[in-house]
Tab-separated table of C-alpha atoms and ligand atoms in Angstrom:
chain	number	residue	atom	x	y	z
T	29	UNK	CA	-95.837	120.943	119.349
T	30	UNK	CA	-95.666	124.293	117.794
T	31	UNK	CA	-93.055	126.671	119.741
T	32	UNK	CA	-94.193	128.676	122.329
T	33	UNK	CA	-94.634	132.168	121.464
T	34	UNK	CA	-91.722	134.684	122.466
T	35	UNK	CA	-93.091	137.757	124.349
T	36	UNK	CA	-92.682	140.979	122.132
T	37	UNK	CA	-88.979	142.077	123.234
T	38	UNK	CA	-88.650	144.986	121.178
T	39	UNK	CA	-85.713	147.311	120.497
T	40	UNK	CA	-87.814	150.148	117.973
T	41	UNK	CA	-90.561	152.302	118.413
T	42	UNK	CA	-91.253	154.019	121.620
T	43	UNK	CA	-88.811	151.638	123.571
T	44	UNK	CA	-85.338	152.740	121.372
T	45	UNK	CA	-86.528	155.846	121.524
T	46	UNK	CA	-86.750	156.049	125.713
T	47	UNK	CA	-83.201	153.976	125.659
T	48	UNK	CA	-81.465	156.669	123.567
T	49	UNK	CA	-83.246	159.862	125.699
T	50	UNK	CA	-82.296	157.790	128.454
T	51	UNK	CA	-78.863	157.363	127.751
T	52	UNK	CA	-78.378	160.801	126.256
T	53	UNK	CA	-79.590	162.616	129.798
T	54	UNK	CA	-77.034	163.025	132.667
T	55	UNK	CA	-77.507	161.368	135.669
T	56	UNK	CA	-74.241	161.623	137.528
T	57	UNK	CA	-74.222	160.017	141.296
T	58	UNK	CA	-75.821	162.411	143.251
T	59	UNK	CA	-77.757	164.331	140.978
T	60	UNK	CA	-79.958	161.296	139.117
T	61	UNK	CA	-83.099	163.564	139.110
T	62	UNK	CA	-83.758	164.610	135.698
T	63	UNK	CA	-82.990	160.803	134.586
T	64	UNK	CA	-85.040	159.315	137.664
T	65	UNK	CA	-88.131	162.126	135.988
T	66	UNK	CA	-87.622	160.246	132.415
T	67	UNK	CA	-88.021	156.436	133.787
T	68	UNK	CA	-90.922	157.188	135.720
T	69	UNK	CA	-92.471	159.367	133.206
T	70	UNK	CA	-91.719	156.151	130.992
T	71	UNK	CA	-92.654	152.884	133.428
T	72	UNK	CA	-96.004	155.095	134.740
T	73	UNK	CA	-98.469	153.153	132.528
T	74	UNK	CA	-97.238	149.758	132.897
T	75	UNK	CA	-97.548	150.025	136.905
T	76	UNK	CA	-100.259	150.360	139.351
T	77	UNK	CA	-98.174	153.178	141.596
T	78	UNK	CA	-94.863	154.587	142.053
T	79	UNK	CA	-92.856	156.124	144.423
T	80	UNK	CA	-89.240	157.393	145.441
T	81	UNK	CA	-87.049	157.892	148.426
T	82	UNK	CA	-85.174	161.072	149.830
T	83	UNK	CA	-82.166	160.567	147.786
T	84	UNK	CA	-83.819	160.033	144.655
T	85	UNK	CA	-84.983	155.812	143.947
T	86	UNK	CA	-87.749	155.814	141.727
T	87	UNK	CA	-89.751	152.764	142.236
T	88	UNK	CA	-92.667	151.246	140.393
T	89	UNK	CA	-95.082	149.245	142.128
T	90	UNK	CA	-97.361	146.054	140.187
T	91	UNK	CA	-100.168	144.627	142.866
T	92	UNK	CA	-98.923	146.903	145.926
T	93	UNK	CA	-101.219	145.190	148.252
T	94	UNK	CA	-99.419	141.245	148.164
T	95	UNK	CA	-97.636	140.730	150.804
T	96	UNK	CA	-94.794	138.599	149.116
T	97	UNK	CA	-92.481	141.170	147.227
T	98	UNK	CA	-89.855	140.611	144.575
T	99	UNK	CA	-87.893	143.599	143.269
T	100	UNK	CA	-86.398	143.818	139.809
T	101	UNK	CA	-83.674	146.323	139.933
T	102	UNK	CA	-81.241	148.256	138.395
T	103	UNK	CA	-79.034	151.912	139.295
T	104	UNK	CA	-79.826	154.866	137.645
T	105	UNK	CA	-76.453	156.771	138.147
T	106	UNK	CA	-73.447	157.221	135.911
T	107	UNK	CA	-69.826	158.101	137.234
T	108	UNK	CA	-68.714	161.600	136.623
T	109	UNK	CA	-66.667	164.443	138.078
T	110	UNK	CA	-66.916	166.798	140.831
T	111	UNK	CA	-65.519	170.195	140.208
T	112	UNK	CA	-63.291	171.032	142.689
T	113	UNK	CA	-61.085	174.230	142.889
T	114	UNK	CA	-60.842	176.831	140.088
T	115	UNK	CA	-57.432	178.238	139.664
T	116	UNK	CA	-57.008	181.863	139.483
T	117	UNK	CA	-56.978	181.419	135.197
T	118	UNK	CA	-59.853	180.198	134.794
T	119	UNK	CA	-59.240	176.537	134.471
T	120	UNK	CA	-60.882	173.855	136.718
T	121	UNK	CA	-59.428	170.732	138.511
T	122	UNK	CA	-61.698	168.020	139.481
T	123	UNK	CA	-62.726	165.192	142.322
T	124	UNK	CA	-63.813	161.625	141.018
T	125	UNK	CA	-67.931	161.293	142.019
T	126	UNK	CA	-67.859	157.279	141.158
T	127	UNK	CA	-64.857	154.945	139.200
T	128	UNK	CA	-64.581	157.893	136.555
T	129	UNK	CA	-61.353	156.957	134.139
T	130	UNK	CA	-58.166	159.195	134.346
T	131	UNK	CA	-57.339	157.562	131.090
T	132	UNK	CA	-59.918	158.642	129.096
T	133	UNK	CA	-60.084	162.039	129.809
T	134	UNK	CA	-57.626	164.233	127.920
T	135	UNK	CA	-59.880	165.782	124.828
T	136	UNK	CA	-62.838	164.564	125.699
T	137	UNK	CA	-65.709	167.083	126.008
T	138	UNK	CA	-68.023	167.327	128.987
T	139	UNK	CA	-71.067	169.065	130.027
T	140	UNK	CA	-70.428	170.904	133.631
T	141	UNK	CA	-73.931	171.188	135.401
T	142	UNK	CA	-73.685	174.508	137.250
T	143	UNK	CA	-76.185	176.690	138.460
T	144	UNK	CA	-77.423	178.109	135.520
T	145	UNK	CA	-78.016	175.226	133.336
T	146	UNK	CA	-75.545	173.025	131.504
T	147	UNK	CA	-71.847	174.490	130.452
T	148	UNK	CA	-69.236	173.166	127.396
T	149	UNK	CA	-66.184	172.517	128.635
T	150	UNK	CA	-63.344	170.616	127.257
T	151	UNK	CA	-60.421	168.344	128.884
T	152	UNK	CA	-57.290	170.196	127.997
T	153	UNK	CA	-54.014	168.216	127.214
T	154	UNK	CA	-50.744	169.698	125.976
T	155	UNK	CA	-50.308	168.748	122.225
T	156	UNK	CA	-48.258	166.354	121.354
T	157	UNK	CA	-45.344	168.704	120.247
T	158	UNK	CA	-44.743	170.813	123.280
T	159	UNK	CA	-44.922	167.293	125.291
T	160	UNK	CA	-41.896	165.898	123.855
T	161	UNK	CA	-39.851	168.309	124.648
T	162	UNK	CA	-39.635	168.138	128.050
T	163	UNK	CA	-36.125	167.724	129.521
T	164	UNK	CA	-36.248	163.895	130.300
T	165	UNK	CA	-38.573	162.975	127.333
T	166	UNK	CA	-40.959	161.698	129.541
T	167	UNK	CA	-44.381	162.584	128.764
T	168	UNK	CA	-46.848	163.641	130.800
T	169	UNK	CA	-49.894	160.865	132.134
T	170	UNK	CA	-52.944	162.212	133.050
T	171	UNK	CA	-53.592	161.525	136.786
T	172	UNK	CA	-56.872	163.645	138.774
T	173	UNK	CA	-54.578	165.974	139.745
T	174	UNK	CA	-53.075	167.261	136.314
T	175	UNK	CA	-56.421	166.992	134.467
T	176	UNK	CA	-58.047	169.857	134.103
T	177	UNK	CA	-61.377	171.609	132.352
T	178	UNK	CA	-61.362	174.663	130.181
T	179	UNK	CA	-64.617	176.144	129.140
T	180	UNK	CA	-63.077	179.500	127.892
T	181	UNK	CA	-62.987	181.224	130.842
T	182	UNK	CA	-59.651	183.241	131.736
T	183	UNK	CA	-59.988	183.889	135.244
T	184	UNK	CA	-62.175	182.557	137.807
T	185	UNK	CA	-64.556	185.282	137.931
T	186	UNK	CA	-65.687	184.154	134.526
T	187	UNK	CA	-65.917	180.545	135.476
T	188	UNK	CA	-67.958	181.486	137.966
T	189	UNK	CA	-70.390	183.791	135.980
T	190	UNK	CA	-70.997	180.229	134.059
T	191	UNK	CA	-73.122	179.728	137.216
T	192	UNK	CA	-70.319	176.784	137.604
T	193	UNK	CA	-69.443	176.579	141.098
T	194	UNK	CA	-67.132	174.334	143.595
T	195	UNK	CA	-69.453	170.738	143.783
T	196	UNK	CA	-70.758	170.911	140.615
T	197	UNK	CA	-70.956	167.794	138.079
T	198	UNK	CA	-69.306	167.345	135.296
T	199	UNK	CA	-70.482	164.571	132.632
T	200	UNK	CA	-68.876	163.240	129.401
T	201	UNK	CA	-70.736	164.783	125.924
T	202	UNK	CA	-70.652	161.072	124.235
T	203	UNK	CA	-74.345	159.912	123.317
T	204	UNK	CA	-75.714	156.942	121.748
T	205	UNK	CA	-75.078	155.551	118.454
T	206	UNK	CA	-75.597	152.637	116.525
T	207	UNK	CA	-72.455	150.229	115.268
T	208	UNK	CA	-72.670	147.288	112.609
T	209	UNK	CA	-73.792	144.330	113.223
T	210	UNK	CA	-76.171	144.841	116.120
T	211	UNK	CA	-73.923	147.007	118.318
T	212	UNK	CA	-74.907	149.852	120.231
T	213	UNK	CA	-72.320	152.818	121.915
T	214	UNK	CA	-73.365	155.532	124.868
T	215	UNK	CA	-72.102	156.548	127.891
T	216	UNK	CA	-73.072	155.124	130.791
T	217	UNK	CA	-75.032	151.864	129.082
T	218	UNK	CA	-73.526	150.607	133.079
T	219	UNK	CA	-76.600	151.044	134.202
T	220	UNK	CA	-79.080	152.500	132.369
T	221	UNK	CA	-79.097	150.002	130.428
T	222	UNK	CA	-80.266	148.191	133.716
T	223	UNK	CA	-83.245	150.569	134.011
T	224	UNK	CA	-84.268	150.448	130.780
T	225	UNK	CA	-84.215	146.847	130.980
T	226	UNK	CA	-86.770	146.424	133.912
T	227	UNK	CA	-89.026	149.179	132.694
T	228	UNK	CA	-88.900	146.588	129.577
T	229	UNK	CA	-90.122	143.960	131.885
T	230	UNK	CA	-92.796	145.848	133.362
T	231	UNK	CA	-94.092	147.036	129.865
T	232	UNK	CA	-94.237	143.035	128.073
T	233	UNK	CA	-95.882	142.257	132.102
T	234	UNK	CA	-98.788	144.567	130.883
T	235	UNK	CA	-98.609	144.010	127.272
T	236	UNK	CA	-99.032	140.357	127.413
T	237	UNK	CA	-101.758	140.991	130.175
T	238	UNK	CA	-99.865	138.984	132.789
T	239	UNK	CA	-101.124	138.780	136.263
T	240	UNK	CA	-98.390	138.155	138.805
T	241	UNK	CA	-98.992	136.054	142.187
T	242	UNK	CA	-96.956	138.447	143.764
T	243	UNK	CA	-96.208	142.137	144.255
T	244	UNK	CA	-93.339	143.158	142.128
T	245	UNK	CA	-91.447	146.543	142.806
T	246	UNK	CA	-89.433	147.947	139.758
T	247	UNK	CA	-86.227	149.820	141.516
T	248	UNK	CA	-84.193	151.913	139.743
T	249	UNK	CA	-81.580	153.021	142.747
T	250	UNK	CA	-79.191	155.939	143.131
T	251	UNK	CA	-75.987	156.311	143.947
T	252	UNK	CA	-74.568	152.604	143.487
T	253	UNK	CA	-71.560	153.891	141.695
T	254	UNK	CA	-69.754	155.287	145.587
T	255	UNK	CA	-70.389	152.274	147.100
T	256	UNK	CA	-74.747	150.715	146.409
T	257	UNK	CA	-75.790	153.419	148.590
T	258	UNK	CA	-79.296	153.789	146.988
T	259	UNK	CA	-79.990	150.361	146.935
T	260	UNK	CA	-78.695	149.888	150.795
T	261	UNK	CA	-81.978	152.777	151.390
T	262	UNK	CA	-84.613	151.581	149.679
T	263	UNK	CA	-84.076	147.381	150.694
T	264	UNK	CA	-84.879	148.767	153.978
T	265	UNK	CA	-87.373	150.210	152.984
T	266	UNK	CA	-89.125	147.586	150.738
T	267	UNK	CA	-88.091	144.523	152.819
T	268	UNK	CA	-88.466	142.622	149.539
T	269	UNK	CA	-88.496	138.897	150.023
T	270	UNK	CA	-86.466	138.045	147.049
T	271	UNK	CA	-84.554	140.627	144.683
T	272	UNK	CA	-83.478	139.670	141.296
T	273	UNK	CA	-80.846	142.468	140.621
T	274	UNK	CA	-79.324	143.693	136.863
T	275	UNK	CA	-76.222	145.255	136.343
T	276	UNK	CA	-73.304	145.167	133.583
T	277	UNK	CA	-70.439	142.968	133.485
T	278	UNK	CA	-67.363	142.883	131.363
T	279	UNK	CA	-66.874	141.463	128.030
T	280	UNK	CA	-63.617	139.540	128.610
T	281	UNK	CA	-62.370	138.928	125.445
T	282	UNK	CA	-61.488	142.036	124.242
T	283	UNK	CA	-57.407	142.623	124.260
T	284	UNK	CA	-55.969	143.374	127.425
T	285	UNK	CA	-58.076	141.213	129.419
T	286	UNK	CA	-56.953	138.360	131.068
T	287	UNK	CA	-59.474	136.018	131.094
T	288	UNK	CA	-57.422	133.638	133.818
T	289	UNK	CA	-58.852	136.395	136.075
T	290	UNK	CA	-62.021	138.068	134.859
T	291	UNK	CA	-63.569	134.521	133.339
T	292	UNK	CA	-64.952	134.027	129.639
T	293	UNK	CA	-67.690	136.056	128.951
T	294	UNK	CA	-68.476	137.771	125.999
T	295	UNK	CA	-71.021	140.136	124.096
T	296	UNK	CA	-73.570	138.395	122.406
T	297	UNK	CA	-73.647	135.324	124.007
T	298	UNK	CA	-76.743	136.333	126.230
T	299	UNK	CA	-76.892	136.985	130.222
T	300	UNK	CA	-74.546	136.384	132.364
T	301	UNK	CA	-75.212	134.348	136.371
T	302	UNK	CA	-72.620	135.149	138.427
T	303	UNK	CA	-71.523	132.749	141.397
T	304	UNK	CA	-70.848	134.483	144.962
T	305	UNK	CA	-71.447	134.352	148.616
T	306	UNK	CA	-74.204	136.843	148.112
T	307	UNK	CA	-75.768	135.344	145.633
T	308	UNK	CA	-78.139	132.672	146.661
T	309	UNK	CA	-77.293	129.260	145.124
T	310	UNK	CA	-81.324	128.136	144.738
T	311	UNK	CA	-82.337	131.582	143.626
T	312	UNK	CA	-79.395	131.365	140.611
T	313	UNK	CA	-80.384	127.379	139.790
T	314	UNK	CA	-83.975	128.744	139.399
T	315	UNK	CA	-83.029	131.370	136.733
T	316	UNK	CA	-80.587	128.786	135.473
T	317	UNK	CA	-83.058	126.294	134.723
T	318	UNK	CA	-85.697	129.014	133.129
T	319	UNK	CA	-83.010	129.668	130.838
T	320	UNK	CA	-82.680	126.231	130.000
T	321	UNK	CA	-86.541	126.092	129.301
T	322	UNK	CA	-86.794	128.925	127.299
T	323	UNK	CA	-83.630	128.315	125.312
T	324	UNK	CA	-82.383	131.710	126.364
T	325	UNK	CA	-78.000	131.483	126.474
T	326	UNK	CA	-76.557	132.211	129.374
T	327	UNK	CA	-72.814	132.207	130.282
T	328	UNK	CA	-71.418	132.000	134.064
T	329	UNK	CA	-69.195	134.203	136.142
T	330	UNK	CA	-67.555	133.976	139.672
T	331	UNK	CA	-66.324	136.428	141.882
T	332	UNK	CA	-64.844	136.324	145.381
T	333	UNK	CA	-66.217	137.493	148.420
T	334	UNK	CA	-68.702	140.423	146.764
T	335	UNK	CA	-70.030	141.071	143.543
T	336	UNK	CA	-69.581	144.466	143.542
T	337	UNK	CA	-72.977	145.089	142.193
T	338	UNK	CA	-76.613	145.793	144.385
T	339	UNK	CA	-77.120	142.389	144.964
T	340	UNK	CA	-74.988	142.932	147.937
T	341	UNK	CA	-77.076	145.556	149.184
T	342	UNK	CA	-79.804	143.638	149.144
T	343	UNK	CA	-78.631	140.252	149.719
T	344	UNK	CA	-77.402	141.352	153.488
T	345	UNK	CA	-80.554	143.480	154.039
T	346	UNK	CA	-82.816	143.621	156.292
T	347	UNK	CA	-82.841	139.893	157.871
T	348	UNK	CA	-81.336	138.713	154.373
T	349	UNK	CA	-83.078	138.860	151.382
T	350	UNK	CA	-82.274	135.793	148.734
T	351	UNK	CA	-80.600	137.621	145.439
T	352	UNK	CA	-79.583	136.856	142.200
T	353	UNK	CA	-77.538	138.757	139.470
T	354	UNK	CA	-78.421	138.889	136.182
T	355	UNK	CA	-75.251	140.725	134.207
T	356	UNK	CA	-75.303	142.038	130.632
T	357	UNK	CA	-71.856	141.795	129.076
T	358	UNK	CA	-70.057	145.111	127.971
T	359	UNK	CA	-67.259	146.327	126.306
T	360	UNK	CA	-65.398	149.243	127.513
T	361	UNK	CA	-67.200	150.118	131.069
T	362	UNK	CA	-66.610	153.182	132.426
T	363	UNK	CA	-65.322	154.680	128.693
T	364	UNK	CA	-67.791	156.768	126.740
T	365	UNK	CA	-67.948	153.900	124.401
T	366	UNK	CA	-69.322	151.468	126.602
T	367	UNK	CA	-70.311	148.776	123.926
T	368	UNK	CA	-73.903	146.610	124.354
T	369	UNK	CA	-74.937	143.662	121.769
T	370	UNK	CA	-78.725	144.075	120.953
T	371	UNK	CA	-79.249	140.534	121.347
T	372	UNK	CA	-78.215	140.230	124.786
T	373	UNK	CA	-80.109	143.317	125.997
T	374	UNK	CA	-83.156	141.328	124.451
T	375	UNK	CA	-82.429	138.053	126.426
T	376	UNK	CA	-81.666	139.588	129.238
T	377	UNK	CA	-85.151	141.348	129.480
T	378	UNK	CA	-86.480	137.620	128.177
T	379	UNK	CA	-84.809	135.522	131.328
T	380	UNK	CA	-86.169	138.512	133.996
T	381	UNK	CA	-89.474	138.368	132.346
T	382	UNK	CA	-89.600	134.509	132.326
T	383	UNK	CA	-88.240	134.161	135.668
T	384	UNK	CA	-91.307	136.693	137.303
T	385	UNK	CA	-93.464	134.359	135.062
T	386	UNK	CA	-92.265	131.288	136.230
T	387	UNK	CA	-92.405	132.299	140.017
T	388	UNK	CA	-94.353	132.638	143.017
T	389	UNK	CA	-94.529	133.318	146.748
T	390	UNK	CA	-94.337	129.233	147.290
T	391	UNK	CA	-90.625	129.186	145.817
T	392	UNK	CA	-88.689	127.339	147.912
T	393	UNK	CA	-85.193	128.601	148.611
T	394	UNK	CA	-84.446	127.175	151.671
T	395	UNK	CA	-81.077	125.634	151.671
T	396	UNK	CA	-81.516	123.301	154.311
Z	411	ZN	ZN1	-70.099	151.181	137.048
């Protein structure tokens, strides 16, 4: 029997070139507008309608009228900073808006969104020199409250003609690039790499002229990184009756890492199912066994009481909604060089693809 044909996953052309505008725009928590703009501008042709909420979801509807819905989803916002007073020379101390990293931040440069458009600034840090010679040779650690921006301002007055003002956003500068052997680095790959991966799904749905017993709502949520807020709105709103929900996970065996704790998983080695209370047991053996048919890898995960991600949201929605997690191992989350293997971004898009193919409103998840 000659092998069945793989749909066109395809990371060139029009696709790489959404993923890297994509990545390259800020969308810090909050303030995911201009990024929400590019993903629908991009998933408009492969869906019938779309729509978004008061804080920002963008949603793309397939076959709005079925009355069974399953949601593919993913959150559109990255972690960033909150600028928070301006000292009287000029330089600016910050709030975390999301898990930002204290660790990362001395010399990195960031883009402040004020009022009048985006502003350089840098993350200051005493050189290495004038730190050693404090008087008990400890050097200095940078915490939120010793960090601090510079743009080149010397007083507040000229912060403030930046059109950079108390609550704006401030985003890391790192963009996308390419690494050997099949690695990509950006900021913020947790999640966009999420929507770009269900906007992938919609686009092979309509390329491969697939008809779907079902309607099937592409969600790209806000504000996930304070707590799944977005995706806590718009389950409500949907009432979806099952929700098959993408996010990153971490690479474990980079150094550092104990892997007693965080489990083996690993770039490369495709998808990854992750065991939990929200997770529903015959919703994950049904992707489990696609996989298995389509000879797409997967490797497992557990975690304890939540998963942290938006299947929580929507798991305990509504009147519960049966949720899976698909995860897509990365190195480095949170860092500006969060670290994706192509390969895995291509299964992953090939087990939510297969799944929708694979299912309809007849699925039986009852675990009794
Ligand atoms: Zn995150």
């Amino acid at each position: 029997m000659a092998k069945a044909k793989q749909p066109p996953v395809s990371l060139a052309g029009n696709p790489l070139k959404f993923l890297i505008n994509y990545i390259n725009n800020a969308s810090p928590t909050g303030f995911e507008t201009s990024g929400q703009k590019l993903w629908l501008e991009y998933i408009k042709p492969f869906v019938d309608t779309t729509f978004t909420d008061p804080y920002g979801t963008a949603v793309g509807v397939i076959k709005p009228s079925h009355k069974f819905k399953v949601v593919i989803e993913a959150h559109a916002d990255e972690i960033s900073w909150f600028i928070n007073y301006i000292s009287p020379e000029g330089l600016i101390y910050l709030k975390r808006n999301g898990g930002v990293d204290h660790q990362i931040a001395p010399s990195q440069r960031v883009l402040i969104h004020g009022r009048k458009g985006p502003v350089k600034a840098v993350f200051g840090w005493p050189a290495i020199h004038t730190r050693l010679s404090s008087t008990d040779n400890k050097e200095p650690l940078p915490k939120v409250d010793n960090l601090f921006l510079d743009c080149g301002a010397r007083n507040k007055a000229e912060v403030e003609a930046l059109g950079i003002h108390i609550g704006a956003v401030a985003t890391y500068e790192a963009g996308f690039e390419e690494l050997a052997y099949n690695y990509y680095i950006g900021r913020a790959f947790d999640n966009r790499i999420g929507g770009f991966m269900i906007a992938e799904v919609a686009r092979l749905l309509k390329a491969n002229n697939k008809k779907l017993p079902f309607g099937l709502y592409v969600v790209n949520a806000v504000q996930e990184e304070i707590g799944l807020r977005g995706a806590e709105m718009i389950a409500r709103r949907i009432k979806p009756d099952v929700a098959i929900i993408t996010d990153v996970t971490h690479d474990s065996t980079t150094p550092m890492i104990n892997k007693i704790i965080e489990g083996d998983t690993s770039c490369g080695k495709g998808p990854a199912l992750t065991y939990g209370p929200a997770v529903h047991n015959k919703l994950l053996d049904f992707v489990q066994k696609i996989a298995e048919n389509k000879s797409i890898p997967l490797q497992l995960k557990t975690v304890s009481r939540s998963t942290g991600t938006d299947t929580d949201a929507f798991a305990y929605s509504n009147d519960g909604c049966p949720s899976v997690l698909i995860s897509i191992p990365l190195r480095y989350m949170h860092t500006t060089v969060e670290m994706l293997h192509k390969d895995d971004i291509e299964n992953t898009i090939k087990l939510m693809y297969e799944t929708l193919l694979n299912m309809d409103s007849k699925i039986n998840l009852s675990y009794f």
